[in-house]
CSV table of C-alpha atoms in Angstrom, one decimal:
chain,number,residue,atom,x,y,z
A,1,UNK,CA,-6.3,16.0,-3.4
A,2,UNK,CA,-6.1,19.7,-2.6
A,3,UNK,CA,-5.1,20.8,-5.9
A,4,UNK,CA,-7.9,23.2,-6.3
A,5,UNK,CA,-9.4,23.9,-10.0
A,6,UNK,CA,-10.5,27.4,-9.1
A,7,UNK,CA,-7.3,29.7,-9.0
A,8,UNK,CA,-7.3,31.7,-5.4
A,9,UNK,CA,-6.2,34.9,-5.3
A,10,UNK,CA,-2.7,33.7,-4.9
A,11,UNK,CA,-2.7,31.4,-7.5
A,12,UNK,CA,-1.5,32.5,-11.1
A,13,UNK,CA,-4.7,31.2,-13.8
A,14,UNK,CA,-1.7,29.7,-15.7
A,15,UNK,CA,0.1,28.1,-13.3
A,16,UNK,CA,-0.1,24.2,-14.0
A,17,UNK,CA,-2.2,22.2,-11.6
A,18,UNK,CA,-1.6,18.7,-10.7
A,19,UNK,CA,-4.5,17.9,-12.6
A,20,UNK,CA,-3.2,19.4,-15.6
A,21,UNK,CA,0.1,18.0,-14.8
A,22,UNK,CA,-0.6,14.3,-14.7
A,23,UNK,CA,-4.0,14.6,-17.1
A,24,UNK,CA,-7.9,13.0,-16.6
A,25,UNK,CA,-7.5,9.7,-17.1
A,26,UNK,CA,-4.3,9.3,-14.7
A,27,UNK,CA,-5.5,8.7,-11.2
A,28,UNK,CA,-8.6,5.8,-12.8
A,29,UNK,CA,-5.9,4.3,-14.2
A,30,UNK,CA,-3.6,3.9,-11.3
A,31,UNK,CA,-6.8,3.6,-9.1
A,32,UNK,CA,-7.8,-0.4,-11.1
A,33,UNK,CA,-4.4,-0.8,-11.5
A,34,UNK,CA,-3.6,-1.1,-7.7
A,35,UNK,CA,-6.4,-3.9,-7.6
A,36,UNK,CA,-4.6,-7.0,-8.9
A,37,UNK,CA,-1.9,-6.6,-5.9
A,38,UNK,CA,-4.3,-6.1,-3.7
A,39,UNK,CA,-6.4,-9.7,-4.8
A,40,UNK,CA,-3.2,-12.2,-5.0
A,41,UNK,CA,-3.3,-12.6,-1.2
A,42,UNK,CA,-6.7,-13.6,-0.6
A,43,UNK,CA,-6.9,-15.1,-4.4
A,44,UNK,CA,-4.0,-17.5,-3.8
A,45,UNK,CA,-5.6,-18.6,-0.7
A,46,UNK,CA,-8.8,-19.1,-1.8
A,47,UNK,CA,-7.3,-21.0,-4.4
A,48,UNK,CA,-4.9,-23.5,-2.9
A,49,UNK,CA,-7.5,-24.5,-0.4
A,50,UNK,CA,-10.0,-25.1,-3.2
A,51,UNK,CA,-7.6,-27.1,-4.9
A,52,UNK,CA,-5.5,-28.8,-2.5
A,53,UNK,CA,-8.1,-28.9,0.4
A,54,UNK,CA,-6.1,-27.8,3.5
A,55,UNK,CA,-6.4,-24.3,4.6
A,56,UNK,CA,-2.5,-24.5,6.2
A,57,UNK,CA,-1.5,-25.0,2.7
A,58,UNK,CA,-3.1,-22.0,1.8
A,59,UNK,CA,-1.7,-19.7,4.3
A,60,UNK,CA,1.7,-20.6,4.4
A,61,UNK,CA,1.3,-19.7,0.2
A,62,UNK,CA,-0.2,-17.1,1.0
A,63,UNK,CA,3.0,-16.4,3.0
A,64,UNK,CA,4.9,-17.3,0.4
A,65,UNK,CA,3.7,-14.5,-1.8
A,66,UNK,CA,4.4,-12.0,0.7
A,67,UNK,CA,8.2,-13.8,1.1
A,68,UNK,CA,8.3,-12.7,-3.1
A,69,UNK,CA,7.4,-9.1,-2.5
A,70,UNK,CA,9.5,-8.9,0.4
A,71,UNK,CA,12.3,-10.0,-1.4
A,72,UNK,CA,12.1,-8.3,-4.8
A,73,UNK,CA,9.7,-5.3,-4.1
A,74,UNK,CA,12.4,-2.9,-3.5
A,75,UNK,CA,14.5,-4.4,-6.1
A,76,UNK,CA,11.9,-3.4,-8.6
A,77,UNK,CA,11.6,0.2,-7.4
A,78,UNK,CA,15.2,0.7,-7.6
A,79,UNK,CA,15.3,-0.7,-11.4
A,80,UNK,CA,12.4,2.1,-11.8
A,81,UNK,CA,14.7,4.7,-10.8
A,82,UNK,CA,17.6,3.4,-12.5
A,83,UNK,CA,15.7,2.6,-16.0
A,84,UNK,CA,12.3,4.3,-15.7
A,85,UNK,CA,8.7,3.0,-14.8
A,86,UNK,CA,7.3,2.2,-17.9
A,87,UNK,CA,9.7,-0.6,-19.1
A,88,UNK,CA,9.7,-2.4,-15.2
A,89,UNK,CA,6.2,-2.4,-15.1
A,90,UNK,CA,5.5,-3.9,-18.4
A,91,UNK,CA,8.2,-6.6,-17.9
A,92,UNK,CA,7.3,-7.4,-14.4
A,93,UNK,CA,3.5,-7.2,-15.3
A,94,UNK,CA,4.3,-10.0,-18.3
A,95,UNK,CA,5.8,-12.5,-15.7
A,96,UNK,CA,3.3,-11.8,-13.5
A,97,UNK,CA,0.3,-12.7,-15.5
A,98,UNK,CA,2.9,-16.2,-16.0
A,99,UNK,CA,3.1,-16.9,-12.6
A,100,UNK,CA,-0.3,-16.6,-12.1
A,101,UNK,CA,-1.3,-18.8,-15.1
A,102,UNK,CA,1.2,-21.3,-13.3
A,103,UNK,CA,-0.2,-21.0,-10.2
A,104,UNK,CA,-4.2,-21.6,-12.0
A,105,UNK,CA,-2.8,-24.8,-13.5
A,106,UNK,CA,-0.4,-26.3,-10.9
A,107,UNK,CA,-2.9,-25.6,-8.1
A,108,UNK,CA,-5.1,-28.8,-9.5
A,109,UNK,CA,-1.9,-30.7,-11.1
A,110,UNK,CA,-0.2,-34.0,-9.2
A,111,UNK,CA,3.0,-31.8,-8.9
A,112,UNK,CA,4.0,-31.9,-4.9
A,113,UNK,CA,3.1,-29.2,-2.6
A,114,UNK,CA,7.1,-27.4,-2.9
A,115,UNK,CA,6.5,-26.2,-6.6
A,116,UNK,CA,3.0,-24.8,-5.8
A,117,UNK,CA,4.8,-22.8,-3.1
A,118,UNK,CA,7.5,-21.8,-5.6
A,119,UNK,CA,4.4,-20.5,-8.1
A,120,UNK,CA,3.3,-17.9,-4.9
A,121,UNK,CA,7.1,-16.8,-3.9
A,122,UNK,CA,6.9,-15.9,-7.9
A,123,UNK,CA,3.7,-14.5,-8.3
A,124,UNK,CA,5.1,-12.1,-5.2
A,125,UNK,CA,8.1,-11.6,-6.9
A,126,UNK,CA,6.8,-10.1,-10.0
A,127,UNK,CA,4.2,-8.1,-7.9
A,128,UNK,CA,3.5,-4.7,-10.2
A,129,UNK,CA,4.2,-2.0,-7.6
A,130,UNK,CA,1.6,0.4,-8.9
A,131,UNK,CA,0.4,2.1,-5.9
A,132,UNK,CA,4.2,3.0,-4.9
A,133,UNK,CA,4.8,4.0,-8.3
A,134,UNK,CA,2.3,6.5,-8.4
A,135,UNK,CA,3.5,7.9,-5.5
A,136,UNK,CA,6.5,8.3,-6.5
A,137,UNK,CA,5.1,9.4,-10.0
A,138,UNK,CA,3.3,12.4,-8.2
A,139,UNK,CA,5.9,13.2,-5.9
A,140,UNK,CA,8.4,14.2,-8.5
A,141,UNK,CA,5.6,15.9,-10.8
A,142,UNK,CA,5.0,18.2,-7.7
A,143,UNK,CA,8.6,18.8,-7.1
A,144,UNK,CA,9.4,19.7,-10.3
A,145,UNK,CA,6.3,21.3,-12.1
A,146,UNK,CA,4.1,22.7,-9.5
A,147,UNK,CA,5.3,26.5,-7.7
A,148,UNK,CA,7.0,26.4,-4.7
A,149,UNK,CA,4.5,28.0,-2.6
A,150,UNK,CA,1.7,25.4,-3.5
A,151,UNK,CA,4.1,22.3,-2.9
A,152,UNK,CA,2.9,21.3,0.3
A,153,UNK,CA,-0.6,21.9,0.2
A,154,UNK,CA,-0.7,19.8,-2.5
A,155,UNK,CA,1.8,16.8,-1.6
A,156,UNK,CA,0.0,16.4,1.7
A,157,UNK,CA,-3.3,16.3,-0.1
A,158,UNK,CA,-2.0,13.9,-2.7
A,159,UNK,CA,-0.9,11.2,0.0
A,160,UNK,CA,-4.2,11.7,1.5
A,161,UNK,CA,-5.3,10.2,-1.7
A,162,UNK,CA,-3.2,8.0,-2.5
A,163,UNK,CA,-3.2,6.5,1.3
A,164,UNK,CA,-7.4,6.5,0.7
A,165,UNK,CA,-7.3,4.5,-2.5
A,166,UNK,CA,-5.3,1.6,-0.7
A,167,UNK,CA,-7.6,1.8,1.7
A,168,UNK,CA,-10.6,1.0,-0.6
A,169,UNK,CA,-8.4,-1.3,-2.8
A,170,UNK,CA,-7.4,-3.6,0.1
A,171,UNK,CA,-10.7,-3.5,1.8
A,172,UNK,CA,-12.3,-4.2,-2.3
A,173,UNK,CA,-10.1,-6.6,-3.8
A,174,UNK,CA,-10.9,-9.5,-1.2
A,175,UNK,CA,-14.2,-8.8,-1.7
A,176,UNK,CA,-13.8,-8.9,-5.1
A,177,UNK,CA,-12.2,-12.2,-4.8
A,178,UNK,CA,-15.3,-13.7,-2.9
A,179,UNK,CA,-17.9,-12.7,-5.6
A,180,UNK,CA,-15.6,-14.2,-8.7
A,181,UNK,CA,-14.5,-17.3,-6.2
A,182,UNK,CA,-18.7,-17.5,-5.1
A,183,UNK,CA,-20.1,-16.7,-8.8
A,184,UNK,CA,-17.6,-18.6,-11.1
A,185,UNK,CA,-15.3,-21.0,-9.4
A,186,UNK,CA,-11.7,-20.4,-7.3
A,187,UNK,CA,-9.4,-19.5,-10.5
A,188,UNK,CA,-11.8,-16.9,-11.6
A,189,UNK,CA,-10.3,-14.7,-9.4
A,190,UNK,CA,-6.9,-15.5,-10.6
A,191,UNK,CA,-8.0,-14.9,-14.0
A,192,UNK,CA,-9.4,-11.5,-13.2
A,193,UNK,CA,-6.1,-10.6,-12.3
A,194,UNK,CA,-4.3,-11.4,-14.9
A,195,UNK,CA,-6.7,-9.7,-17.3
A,196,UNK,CA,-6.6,-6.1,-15.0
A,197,UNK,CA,-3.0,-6.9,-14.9
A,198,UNK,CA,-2.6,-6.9,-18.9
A,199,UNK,CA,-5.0,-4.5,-19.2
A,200,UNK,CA,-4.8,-1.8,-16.4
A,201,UNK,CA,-1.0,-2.5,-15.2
A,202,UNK,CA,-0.5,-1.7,-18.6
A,203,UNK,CA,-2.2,1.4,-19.7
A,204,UNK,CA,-0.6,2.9,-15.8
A,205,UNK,CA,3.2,2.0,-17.3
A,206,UNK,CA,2.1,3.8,-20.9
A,207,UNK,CA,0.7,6.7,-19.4
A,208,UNK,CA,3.0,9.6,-20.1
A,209,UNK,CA,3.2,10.2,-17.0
A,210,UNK,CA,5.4,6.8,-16.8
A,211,UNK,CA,8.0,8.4,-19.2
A,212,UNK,CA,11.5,9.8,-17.8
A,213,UNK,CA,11.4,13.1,-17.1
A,214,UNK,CA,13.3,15.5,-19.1
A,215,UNK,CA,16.9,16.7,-17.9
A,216,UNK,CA,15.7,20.0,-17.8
A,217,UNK,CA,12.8,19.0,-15.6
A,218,UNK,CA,15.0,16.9,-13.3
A,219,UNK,CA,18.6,18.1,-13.3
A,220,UNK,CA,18.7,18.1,-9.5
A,221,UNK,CA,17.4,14.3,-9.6
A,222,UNK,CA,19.5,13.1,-12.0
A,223,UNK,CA,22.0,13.3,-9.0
A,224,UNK,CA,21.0,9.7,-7.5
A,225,UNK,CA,21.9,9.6,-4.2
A,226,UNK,CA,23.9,6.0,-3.7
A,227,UNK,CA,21.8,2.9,-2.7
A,228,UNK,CA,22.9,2.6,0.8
A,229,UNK,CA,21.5,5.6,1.6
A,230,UNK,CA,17.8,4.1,1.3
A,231,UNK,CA,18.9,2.2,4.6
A,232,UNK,CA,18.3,4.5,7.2
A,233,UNK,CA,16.4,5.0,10.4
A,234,UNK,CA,14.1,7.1,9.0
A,235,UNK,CA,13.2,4.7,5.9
A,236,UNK,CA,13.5,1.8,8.5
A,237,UNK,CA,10.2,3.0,10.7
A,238,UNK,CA,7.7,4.0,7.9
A,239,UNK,CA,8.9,0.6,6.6
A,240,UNK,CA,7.8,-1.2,10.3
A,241,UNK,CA,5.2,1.3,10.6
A,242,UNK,CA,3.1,0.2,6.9
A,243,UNK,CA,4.1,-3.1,7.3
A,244,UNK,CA,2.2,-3.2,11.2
A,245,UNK,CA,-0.8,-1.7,9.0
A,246,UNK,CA,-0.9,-4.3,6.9
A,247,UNK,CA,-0.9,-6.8,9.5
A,248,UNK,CA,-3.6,-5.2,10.8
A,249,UNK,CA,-5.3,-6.4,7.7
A,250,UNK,CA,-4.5,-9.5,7.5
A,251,UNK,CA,-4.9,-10.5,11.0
A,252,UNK,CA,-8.6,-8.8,11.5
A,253,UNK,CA,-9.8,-9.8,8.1
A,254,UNK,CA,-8.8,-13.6,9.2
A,255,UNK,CA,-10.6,-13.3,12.9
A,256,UNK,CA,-13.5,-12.0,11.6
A,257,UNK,CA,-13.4,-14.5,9.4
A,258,UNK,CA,-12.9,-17.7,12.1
A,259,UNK,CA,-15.5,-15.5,14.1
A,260,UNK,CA,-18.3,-15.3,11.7
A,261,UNK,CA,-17.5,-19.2,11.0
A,262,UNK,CA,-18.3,-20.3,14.3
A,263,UNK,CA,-21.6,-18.3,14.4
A,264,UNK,CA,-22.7,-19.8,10.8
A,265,UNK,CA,-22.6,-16.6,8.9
A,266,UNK,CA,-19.0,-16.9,7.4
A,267,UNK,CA,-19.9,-14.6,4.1
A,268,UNK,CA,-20.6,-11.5,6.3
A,269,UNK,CA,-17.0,-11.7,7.5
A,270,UNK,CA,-16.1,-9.4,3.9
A,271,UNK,CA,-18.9,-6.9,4.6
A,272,UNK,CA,-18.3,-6.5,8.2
A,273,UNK,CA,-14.7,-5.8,7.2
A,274,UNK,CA,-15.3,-3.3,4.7
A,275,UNK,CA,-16.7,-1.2,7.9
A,276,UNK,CA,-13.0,-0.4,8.9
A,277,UNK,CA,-12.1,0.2,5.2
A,278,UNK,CA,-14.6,2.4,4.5
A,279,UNK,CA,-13.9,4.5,7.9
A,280,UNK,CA,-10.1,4.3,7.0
A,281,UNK,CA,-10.7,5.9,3.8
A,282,UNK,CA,-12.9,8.7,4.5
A,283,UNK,CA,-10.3,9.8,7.6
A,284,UNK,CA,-7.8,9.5,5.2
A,285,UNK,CA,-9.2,11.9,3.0
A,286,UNK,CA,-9.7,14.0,6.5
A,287,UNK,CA,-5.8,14.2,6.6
A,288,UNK,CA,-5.6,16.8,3.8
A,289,UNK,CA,-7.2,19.7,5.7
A,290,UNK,CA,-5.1,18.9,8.8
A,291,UNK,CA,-3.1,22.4,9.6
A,292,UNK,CA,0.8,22.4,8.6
A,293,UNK,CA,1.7,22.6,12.6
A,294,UNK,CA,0.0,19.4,12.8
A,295,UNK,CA,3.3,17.8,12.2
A,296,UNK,CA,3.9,14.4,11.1
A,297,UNK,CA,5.4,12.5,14.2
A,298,UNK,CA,2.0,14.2,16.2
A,299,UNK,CA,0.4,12.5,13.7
A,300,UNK,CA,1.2,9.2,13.8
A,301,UNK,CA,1.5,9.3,17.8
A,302,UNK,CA,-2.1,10.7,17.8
A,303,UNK,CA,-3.6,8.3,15.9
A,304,UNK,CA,-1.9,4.7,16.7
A,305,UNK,CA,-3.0,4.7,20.1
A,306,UNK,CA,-6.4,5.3,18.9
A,307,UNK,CA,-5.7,2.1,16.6
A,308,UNK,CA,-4.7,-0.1,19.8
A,309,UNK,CA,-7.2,0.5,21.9
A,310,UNK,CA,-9.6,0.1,18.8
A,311,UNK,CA,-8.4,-3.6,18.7
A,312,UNK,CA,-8.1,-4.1,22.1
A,313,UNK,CA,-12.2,-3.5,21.8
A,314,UNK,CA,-12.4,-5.7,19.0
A,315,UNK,CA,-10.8,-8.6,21.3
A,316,UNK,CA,-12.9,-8.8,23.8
A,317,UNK,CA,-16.0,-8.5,22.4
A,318,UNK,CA,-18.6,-10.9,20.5
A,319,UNK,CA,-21.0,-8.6,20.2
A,320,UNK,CA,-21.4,-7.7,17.1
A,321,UNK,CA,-22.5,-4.4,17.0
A,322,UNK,CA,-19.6,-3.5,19.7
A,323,UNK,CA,-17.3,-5.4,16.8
A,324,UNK,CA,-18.4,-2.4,14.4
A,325,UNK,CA,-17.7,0.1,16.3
A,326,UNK,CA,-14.2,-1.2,17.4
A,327,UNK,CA,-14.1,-1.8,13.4
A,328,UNK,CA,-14.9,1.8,13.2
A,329,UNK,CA,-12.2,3.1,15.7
A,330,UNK,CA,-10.0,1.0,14.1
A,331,UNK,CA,-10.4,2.3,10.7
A,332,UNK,CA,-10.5,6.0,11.6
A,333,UNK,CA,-6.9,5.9,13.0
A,334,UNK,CA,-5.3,3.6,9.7
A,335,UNK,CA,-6.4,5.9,7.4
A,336,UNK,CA,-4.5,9.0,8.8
A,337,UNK,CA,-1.7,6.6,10.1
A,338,UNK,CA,-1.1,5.1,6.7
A,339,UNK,CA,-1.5,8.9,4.5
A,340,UNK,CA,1.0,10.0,7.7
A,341,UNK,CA,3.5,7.1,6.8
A,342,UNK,CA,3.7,7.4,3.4
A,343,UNK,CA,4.4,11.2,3.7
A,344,UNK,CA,7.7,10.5,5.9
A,345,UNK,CA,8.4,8.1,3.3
A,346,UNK,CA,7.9,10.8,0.7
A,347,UNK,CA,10.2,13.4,2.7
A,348,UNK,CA,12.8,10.9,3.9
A,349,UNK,CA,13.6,9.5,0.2
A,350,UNK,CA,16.9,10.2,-0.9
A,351,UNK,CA,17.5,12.1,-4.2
A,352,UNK,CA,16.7,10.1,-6.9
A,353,UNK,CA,15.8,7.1,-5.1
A,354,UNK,CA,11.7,7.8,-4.6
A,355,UNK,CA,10.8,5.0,-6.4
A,356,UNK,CA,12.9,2.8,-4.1
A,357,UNK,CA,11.4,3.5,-1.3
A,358,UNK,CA,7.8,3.8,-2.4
A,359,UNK,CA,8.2,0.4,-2.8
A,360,UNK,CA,9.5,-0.8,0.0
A,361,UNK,CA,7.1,0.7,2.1
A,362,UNK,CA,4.6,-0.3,-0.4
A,363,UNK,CA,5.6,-4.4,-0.7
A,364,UNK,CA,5.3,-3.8,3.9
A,365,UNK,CA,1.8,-4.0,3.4
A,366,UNK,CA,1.5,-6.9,1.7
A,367,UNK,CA,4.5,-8.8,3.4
A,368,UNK,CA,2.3,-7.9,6.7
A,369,UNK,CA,-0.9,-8.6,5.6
A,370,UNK,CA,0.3,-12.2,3.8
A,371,UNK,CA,2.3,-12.8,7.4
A,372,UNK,CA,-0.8,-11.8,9.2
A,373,UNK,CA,-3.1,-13.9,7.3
A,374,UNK,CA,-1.1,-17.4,7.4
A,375,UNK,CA,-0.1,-16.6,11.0
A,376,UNK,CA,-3.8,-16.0,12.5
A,377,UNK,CA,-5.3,-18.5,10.1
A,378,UNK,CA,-3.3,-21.5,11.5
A,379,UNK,CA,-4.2,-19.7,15.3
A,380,UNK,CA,-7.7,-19.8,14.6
A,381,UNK,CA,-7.6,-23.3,13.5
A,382,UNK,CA,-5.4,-24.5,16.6
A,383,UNK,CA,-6.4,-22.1,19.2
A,384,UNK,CA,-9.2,-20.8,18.6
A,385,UNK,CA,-11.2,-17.6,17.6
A,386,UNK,CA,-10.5,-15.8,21.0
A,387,UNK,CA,-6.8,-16.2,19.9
A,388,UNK,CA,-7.5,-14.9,16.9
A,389,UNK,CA,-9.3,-11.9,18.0
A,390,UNK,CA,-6.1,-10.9,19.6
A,391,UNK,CA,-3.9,-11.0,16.8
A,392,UNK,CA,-4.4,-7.7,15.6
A,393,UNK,CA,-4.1,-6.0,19.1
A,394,UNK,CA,-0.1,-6.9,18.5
A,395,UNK,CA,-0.3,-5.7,15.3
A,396,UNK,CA,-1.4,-2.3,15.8
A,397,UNK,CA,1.3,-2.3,18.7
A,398,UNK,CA,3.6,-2.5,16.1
A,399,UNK,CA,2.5,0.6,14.3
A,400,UNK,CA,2.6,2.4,18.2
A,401,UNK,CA,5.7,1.4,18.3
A,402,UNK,CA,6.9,3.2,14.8
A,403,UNK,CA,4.9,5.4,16.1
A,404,UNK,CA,7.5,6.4,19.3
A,405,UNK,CA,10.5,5.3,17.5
A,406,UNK,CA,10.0,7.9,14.6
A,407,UNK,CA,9.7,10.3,17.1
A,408,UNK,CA,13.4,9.7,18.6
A,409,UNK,CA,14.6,9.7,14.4
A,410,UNK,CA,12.6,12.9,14.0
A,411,UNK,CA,14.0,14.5,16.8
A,412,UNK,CA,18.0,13.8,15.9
A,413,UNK,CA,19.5,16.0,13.4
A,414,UNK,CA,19.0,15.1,10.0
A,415,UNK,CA,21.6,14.2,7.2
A,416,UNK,CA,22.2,16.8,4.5
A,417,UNK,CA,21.3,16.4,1.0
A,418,UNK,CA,19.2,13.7,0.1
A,419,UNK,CA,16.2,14.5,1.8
A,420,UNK,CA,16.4,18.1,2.3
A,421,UNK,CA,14.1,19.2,-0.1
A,422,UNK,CA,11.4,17.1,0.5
A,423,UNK,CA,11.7,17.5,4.5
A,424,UNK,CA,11.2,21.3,3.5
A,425,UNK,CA,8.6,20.7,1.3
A,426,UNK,CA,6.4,18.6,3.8
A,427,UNK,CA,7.0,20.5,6.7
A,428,UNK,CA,5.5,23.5,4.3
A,429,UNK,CA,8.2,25.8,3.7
A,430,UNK,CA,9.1,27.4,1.2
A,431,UNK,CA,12.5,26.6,0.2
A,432,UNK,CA,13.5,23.9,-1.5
């Protein structure tokens, strides 16, 4: 975040800061909030195969979950924007610590198999959207109490952020369901989630940051632009373009997992993972001191190549020190690709409806990473780890391609009003 406590020269000592804005304990709590939704994936797999011994079970629930967030994630953004955060997210927070109870108990019950997939659609369902919340959340607290002139310094730093901490979250959280699964048993980790759930998902949705902005504060955003304006061509390639990121995920976590299983060390898998997560998030934070003329759609063409020929490295290789550095290549172009995504989405929002598409872009990752996971999980078993290893060369094609087809929406005229502001706001000027 390049919302710098030391006043420049330009910078009035009384001007609010984001910091200031949003207060200390704000971005810890959203950070542990974001971790539950980033552990039901992995957790519900880990789960179902410990409990109902086949490892196809578990993927296609693991599907399953991604099938709920699909479905509802954007339903619960727009209630956000419609009602306000802080009563969505304690209600959907409530039924998803249910769900996930269900899931603990019916996982080891004599109930068929079609009511354990039912427990994951739900526990999808009534996903807490934290991390697109807080986007959202910081977007409009920029917009509206930060000056003009500092705007885009600060929302590109921001997503840089933001993008970083889901980097470290997804890359954490299946690790963190490994140590619980390998100290405790497989419903610790399901457990764990539904105490950060109560606990963290909670204090993020009381935080007075989660409070409806005054009318004063948010006149022009009162004005909610109508819902089908959410369904453009614009919204519709960050949407392709996070959910091929999350793919990416799911499919190279689940080959290096088949991969380290066929040469006996199958716990490394998480740790040689976390290589591409921890080189994702520091380049992510890069993203904050890239120039303003480095524009978004250079971005993201920039980078996804780099992410494609990073997997194509990673698939035909089994060297393992070559794996790390296709793992590092890999993770050096998501970071910047995912902060560069979630910035269109932040400029391509209409009025009023941030929260909406937050979330859909948001619940891509996890729909990706879920469909990743089952898909390349029932490869592996059928076809092998070399089939495996390819999976995620098609996913990051997928992220090229949003890559090129962003660049034919960016380069048709854009509609008036709903975006406006935050187009001019990204692209750093100054009127708004």
């Amino acid at each position: 975040m390049t919302d710098s406590e030391t006043p420049t020269p330009s910078q009035n000592p009384t001007e609010p800061t984001l910091f200031s804005a949003v207060g200390r304990t704000y971005f810890p709590i959203a950070f542990v909030a974001r971790m539950p939704f980033a552990m039901i994936v992995v957790g519900v797999l880990t789960l179902v195969v410990a409990g109902r011994g086949s490892l196809s079970l578990g993927g296609i629930n693991s599907a399953m979950v991604g099938l709920g967030t699909a479905v509802f994630g954007s339903f619960i953004g727009a209630a956000a924007d419609k009602w306000g955060q802080r009563y969505v997210l304690l209600i959907v927070g409530f039924l998803n610590c249910v769900a996930l109870t269900f899931m603990a108990w019916v996982v080891f019950s004599p109930l068929p198999d079609f009511v354990v997939f039912i427990a994951a659609f739900a526990i999808g369902a009534t996903s807490p959207q934290v991390a697109p919340m807080s986007r959202s959340r910081v977007v409009d607290i920029i917009m509206t109490v930060l000056p003009v002139p500092r705007r885009p310094k600060v929302l590109n730093g921001t997503m840089a952020y933001e993008s970083a901490a889901d980097e470290i979250i997804f890359v954490f959280g299946p690790f963190l369901v490994g140590l619980l699964a390998t100290l405790f048993n497989p419903v610790a980790p399901i457990i764990g989630a539904i105490v950060m759930t109560l606990v963290f998902v909670s204090a993020f949705a009381l935080h007075p940051t989660g409070r409806r902005r005054s009318a004063a504060l948010t006149a022009e955003a009162a004005k909610q632009a109508p819902a089908k304006d959410v369904f453009t061509a614009g919204v519709f390639v960050v949407v392709l373009g996070v959910f091929g990121v999350g793919m990416v995920f799911g499919s190279t976590l689940t080959a290096l997992t088949a991969l380290t299983n066929d040469i006996g060390r199958p716990e490394e898998a998480g740790l040689i993972y976390g290589v591409m997560g921890i080189g994702s998030a520091v380049l992510a934070i890069c993203v904050a001191v890239f120039p303003s003329s480095f524009a978004l759609w250079a971005r993201l063409l920039c980078f996804a190549p780099i992410l494609v020929t990073g997997a194509v490295v990673l698939a035909s290789t089994e060297s393992m020190p070559i794996i790390v550095i296709a793992l590092l290549l890999m993770g050096s172009a998501i970071g910047p690709s995912l902060v560069t995504l979630f910035s269109l989405a932040a400029e391509r929002a209409p009025q009023g409806r941030s929260a909406t598409v937050m979330s859909m872009a948001g619940s891509a990752i996890i729909v990706g990473q879920s469909v990743a996971s089952a898909i390349n999980g029932i490869l592996a078993e059928d076809q092998g780890t070399a089939t495996a290893m390819a999976v995620p060369v098609a996913a990051s094609a997928i992220v090229l391609l949003a890559g090129v087809l962003n660049l034919i929406v960016d380069k048709k005229p854009h509609r008036r009003g709903s975006g406006s502001s935050r187009r001019a706001v990204v692209d750093g000027e100054e009127e708004i």
